[in-house]
Short mmCIF file of C-alpha atoms in Angstrom, two decimals:
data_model
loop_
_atom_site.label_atom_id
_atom_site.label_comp_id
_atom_site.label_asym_id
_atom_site.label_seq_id
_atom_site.Cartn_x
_atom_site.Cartn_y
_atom_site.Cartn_z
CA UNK M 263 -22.15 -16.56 -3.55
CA UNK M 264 -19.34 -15.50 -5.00
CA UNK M 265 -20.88 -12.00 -6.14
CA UNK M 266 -20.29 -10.55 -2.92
CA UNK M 267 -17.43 -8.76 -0.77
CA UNK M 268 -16.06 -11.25 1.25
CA UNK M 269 -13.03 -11.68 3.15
CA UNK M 270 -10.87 -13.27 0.52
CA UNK M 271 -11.56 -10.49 -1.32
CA UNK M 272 -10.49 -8.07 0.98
CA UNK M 273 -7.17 -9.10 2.48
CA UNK M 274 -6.15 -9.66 -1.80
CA UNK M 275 -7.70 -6.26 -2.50
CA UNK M 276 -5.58 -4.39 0.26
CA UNK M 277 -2.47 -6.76 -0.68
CA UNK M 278 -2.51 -5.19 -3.95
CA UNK M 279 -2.42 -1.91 -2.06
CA UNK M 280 0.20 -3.05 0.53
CA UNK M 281 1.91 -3.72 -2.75
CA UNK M 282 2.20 -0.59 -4.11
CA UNK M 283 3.02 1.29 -0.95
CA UNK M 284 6.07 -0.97 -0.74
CA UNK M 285 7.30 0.35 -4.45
CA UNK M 286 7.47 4.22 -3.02
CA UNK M 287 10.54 3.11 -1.37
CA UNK M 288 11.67 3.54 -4.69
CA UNK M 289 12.03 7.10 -4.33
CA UNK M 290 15.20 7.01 -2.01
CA UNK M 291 17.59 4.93 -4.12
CA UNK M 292 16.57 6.88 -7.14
CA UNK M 293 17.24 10.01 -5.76
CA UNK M 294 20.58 8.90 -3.99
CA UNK M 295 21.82 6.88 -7.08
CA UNK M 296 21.21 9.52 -9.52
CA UNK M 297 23.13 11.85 -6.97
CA UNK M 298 25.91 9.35 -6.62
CA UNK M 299 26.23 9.31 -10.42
CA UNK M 300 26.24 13.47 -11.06
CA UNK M 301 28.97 13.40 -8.23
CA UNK M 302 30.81 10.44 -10.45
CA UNK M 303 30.38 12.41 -13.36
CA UNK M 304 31.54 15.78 -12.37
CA UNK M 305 35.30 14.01 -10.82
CA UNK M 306 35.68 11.69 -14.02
CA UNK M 307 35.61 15.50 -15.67
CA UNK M 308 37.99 16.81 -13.10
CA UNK M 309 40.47 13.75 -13.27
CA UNK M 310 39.71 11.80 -16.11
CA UNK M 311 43.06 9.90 -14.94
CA UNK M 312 41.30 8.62 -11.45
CA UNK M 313 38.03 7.25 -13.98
CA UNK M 314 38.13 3.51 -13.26
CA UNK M 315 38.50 4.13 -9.67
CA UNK M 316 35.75 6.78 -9.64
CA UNK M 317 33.26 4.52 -11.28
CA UNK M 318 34.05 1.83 -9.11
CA UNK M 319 33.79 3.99 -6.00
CA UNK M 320 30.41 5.03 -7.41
CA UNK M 321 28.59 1.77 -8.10
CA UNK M 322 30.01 0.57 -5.06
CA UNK M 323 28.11 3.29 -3.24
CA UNK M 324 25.36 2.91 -5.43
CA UNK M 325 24.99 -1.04 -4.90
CA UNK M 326 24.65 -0.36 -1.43
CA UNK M 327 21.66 2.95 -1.76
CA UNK M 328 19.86 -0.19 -3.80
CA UNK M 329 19.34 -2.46 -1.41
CA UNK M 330 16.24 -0.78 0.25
CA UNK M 331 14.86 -0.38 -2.95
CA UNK M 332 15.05 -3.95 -3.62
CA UNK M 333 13.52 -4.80 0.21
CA UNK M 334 10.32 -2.88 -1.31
CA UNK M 335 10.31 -5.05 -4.35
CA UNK M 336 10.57 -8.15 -2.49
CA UNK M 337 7.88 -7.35 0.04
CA UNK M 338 5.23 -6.51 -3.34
CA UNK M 339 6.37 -9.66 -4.80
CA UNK M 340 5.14 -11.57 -1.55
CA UNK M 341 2.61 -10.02 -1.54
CA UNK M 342 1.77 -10.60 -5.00
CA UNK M 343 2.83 -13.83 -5.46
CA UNK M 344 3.13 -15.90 -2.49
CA UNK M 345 0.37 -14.10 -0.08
CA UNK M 346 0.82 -15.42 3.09
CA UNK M 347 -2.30 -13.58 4.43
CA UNK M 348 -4.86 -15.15 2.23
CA UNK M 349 -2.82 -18.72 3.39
CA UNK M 350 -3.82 -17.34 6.73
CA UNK M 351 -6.80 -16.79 6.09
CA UNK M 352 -7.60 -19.93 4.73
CA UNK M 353 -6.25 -21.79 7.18
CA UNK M 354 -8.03 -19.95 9.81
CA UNK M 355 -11.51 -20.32 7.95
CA UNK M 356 -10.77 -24.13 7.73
CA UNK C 280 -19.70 -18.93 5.74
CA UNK C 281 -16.74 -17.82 4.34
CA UNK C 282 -18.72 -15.14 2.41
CA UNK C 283 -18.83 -12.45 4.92
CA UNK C 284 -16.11 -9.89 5.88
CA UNK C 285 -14.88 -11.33 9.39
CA UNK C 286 -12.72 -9.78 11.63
CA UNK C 287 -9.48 -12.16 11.03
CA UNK C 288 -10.05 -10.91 7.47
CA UNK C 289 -10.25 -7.49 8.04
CA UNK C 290 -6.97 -7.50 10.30
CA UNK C 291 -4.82 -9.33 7.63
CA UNK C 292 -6.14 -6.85 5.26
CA UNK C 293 -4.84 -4.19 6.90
CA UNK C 294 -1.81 -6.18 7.99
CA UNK C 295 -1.14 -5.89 3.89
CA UNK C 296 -1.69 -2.36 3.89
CA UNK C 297 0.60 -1.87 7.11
CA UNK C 298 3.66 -3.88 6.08
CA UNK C 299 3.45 -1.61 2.67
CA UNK C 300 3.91 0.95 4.60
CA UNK C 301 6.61 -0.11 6.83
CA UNK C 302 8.73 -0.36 3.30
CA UNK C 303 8.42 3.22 2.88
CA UNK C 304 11.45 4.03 5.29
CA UNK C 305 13.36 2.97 2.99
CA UNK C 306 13.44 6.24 0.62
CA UNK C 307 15.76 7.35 3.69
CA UNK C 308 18.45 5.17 2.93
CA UNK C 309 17.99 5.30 -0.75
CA UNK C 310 18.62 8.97 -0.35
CA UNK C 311 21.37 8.59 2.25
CA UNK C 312 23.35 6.32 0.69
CA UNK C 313 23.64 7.85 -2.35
CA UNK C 314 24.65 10.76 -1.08
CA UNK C 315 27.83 8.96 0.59
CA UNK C 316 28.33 7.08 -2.97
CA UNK C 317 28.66 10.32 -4.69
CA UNK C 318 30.86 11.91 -1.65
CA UNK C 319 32.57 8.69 -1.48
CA UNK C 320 33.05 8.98 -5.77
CA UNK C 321 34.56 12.97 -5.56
CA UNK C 322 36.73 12.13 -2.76
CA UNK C 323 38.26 9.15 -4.70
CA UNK C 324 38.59 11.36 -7.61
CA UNK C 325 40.60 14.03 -5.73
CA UNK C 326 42.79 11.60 -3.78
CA UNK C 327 42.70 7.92 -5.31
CA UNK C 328 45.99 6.94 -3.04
CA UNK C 329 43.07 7.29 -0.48
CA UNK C 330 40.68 5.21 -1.74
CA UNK C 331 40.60 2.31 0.66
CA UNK C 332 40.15 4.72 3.67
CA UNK C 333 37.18 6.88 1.57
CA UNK C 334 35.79 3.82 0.77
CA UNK C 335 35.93 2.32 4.38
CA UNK C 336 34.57 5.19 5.90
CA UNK C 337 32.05 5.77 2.91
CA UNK C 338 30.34 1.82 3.52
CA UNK C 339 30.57 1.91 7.63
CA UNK C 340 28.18 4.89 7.34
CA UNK C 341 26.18 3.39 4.95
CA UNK C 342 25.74 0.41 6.98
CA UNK C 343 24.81 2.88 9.91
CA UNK C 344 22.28 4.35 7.27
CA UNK C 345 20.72 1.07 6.24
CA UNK C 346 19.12 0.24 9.81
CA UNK C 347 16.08 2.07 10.03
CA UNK C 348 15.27 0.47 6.49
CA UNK C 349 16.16 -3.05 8.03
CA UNK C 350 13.50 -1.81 10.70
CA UNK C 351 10.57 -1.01 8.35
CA UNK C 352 11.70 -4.49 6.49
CA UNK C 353 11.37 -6.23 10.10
CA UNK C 354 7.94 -5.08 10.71
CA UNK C 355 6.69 -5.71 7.33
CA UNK C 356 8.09 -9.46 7.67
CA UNK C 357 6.70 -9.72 11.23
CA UNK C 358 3.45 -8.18 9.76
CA UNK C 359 3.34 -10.37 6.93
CA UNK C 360 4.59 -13.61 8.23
CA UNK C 361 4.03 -13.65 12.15
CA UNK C 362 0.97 -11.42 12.72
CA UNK C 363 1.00 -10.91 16.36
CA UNK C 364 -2.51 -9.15 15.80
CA UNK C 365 -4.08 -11.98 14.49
CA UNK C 366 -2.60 -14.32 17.40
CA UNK C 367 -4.30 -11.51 19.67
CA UNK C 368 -7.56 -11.68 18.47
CA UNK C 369 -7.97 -15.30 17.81
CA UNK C 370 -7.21 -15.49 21.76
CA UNK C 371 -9.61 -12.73 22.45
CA UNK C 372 -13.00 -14.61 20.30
CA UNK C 373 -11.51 -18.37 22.06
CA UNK P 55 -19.36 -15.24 16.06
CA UNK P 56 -16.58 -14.77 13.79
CA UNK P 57 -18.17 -14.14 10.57
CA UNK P 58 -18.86 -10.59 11.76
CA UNK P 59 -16.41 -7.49 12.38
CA UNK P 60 -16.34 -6.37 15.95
CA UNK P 61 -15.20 -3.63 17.83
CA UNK P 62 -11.71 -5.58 18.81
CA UNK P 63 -11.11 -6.76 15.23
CA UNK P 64 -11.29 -2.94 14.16
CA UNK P 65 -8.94 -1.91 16.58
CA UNK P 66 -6.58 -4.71 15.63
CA UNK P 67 -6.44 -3.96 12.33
CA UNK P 68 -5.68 -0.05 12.42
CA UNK P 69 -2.80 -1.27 14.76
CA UNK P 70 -1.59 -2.69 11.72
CA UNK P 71 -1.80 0.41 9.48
CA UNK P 72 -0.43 2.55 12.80
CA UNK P 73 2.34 -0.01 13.17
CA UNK P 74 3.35 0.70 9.52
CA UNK P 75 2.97 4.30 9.71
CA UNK P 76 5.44 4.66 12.19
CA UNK P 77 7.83 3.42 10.72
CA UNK P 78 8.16 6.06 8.34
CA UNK P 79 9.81 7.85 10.49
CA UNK P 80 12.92 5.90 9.16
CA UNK P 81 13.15 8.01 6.05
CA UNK P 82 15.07 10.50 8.54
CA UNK P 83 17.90 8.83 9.83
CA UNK P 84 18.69 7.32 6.54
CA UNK P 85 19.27 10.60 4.91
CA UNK P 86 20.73 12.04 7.78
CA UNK P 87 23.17 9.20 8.45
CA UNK P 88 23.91 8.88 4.77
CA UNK P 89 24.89 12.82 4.80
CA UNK P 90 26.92 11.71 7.79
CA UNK P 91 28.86 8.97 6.02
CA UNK P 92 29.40 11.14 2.81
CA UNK P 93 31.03 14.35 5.04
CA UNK P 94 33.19 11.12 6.85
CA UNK P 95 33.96 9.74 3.83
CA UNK P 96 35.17 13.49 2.13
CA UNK P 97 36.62 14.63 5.61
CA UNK P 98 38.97 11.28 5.19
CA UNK P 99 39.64 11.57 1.82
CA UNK P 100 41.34 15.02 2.71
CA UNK P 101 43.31 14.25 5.97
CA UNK P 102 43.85 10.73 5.57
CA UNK P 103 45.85 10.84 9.21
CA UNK P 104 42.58 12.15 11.46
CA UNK P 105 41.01 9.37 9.98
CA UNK P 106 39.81 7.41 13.99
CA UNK P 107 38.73 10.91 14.99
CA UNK P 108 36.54 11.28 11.59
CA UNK P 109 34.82 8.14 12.09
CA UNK P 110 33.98 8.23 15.78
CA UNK P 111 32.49 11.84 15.74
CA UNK P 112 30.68 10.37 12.57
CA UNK P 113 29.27 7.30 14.70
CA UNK P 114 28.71 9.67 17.59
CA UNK P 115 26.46 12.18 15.53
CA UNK P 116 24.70 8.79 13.23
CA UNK P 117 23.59 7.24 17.10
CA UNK P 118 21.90 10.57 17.64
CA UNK P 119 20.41 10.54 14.20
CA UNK P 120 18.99 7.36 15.20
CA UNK P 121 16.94 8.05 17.94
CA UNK P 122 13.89 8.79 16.12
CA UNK P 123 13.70 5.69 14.03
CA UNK P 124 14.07 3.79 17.15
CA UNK P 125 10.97 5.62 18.52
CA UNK P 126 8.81 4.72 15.25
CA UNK P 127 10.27 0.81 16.08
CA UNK P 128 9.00 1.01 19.93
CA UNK P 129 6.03 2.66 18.86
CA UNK P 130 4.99 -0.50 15.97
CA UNK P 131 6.12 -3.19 18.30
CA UNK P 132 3.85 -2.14 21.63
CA UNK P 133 1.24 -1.85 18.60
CA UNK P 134 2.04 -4.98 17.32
CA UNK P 135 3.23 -6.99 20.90
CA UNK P 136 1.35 -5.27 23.57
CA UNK P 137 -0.94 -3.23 21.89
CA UNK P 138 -2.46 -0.95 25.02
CA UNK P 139 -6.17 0.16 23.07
CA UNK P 140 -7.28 -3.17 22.76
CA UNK P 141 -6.40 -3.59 26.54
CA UNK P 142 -8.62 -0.54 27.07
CA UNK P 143 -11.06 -1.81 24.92
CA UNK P 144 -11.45 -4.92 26.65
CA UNK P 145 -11.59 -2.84 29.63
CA UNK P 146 -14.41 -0.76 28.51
CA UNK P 147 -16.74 -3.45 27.15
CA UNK P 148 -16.01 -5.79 30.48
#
């Protein structure tokens, strides 16, 4: 029985997918961050004076380009974790 | 029974795959926000008496920014935790 | 009669994976509106004093940035709420 493709198998097998996909949101904040922090760098070396406000101003910004990032990681953990398509499943199939 | 690919299986499968997906949008406010961090970061650095307004400005575009990631993360959750699809076709087979 | 995949199921399904797709679209208006907020952000940090006439031309262009999202978010929700091919479907088959 249990050597076979069934549908348990399935919805975990394209949750492991739906997984993945979420993690390329990755690409944004990564991009933006590392953006945010050769813009930080280049005005600490302008006015080293302004630094502490610079870098603040920076991971400010930077907090903020994480959050979708995060949303990604969240969603994979769901799915990973706490599946609530297989619990649907289940349910469904008695 | 349960060892056969049905079609309440097959939706939540791809339910998985689609709320993956949905995450995606969010390299576009990963990459937009970063942007403003670092423009946000080189204005502070050339005037720091205007910080409060840079920064202001710099976080109500960001929040502008951060909806169409909010969307994907909406349809991912709906996907995920109130499958309309799955409603529809346990209607459809009674 | 549900241990099989049917036509309906099928259809279902890819909504799910179309749904997600769509909302892809997002990655646009994030960068865009994150470009937005990082030209608001510098134009402020220069002329501190045209800082209400900064900001609304900055919302004014970000709505306009935002239309296509919104078009990937109508397109996934009549997918996902009032999906029109398995209408036709149901059509077809009687």
């Amino acid at each position: 029985m249990e050597n076979q493709i069934d549908g348990r198998a399935l919805i975990l097998a394209c949750s492991a997918i739906g997984a993945g996909l979420a993690m390329i949101a990755g690409i944004g904040p990564g991009i933006g961050q590392g953006y945010a922090a050769g813009k930080g760098a280049e005005a600490v070396g302008r006015q080293p004076e302004a630094q502490s406000d610079v870098v603040r101003t920076m991971l400010l910004g930077a907090a903020v380009a994480e959050t979708t990032g995060i949303y990604g990681l969240i969603v994979a953990i769901i799915l990973l974790f706490a599946n609530p398509l297989i619990s649907t499943y289940m349910n469904l199939i008695g």
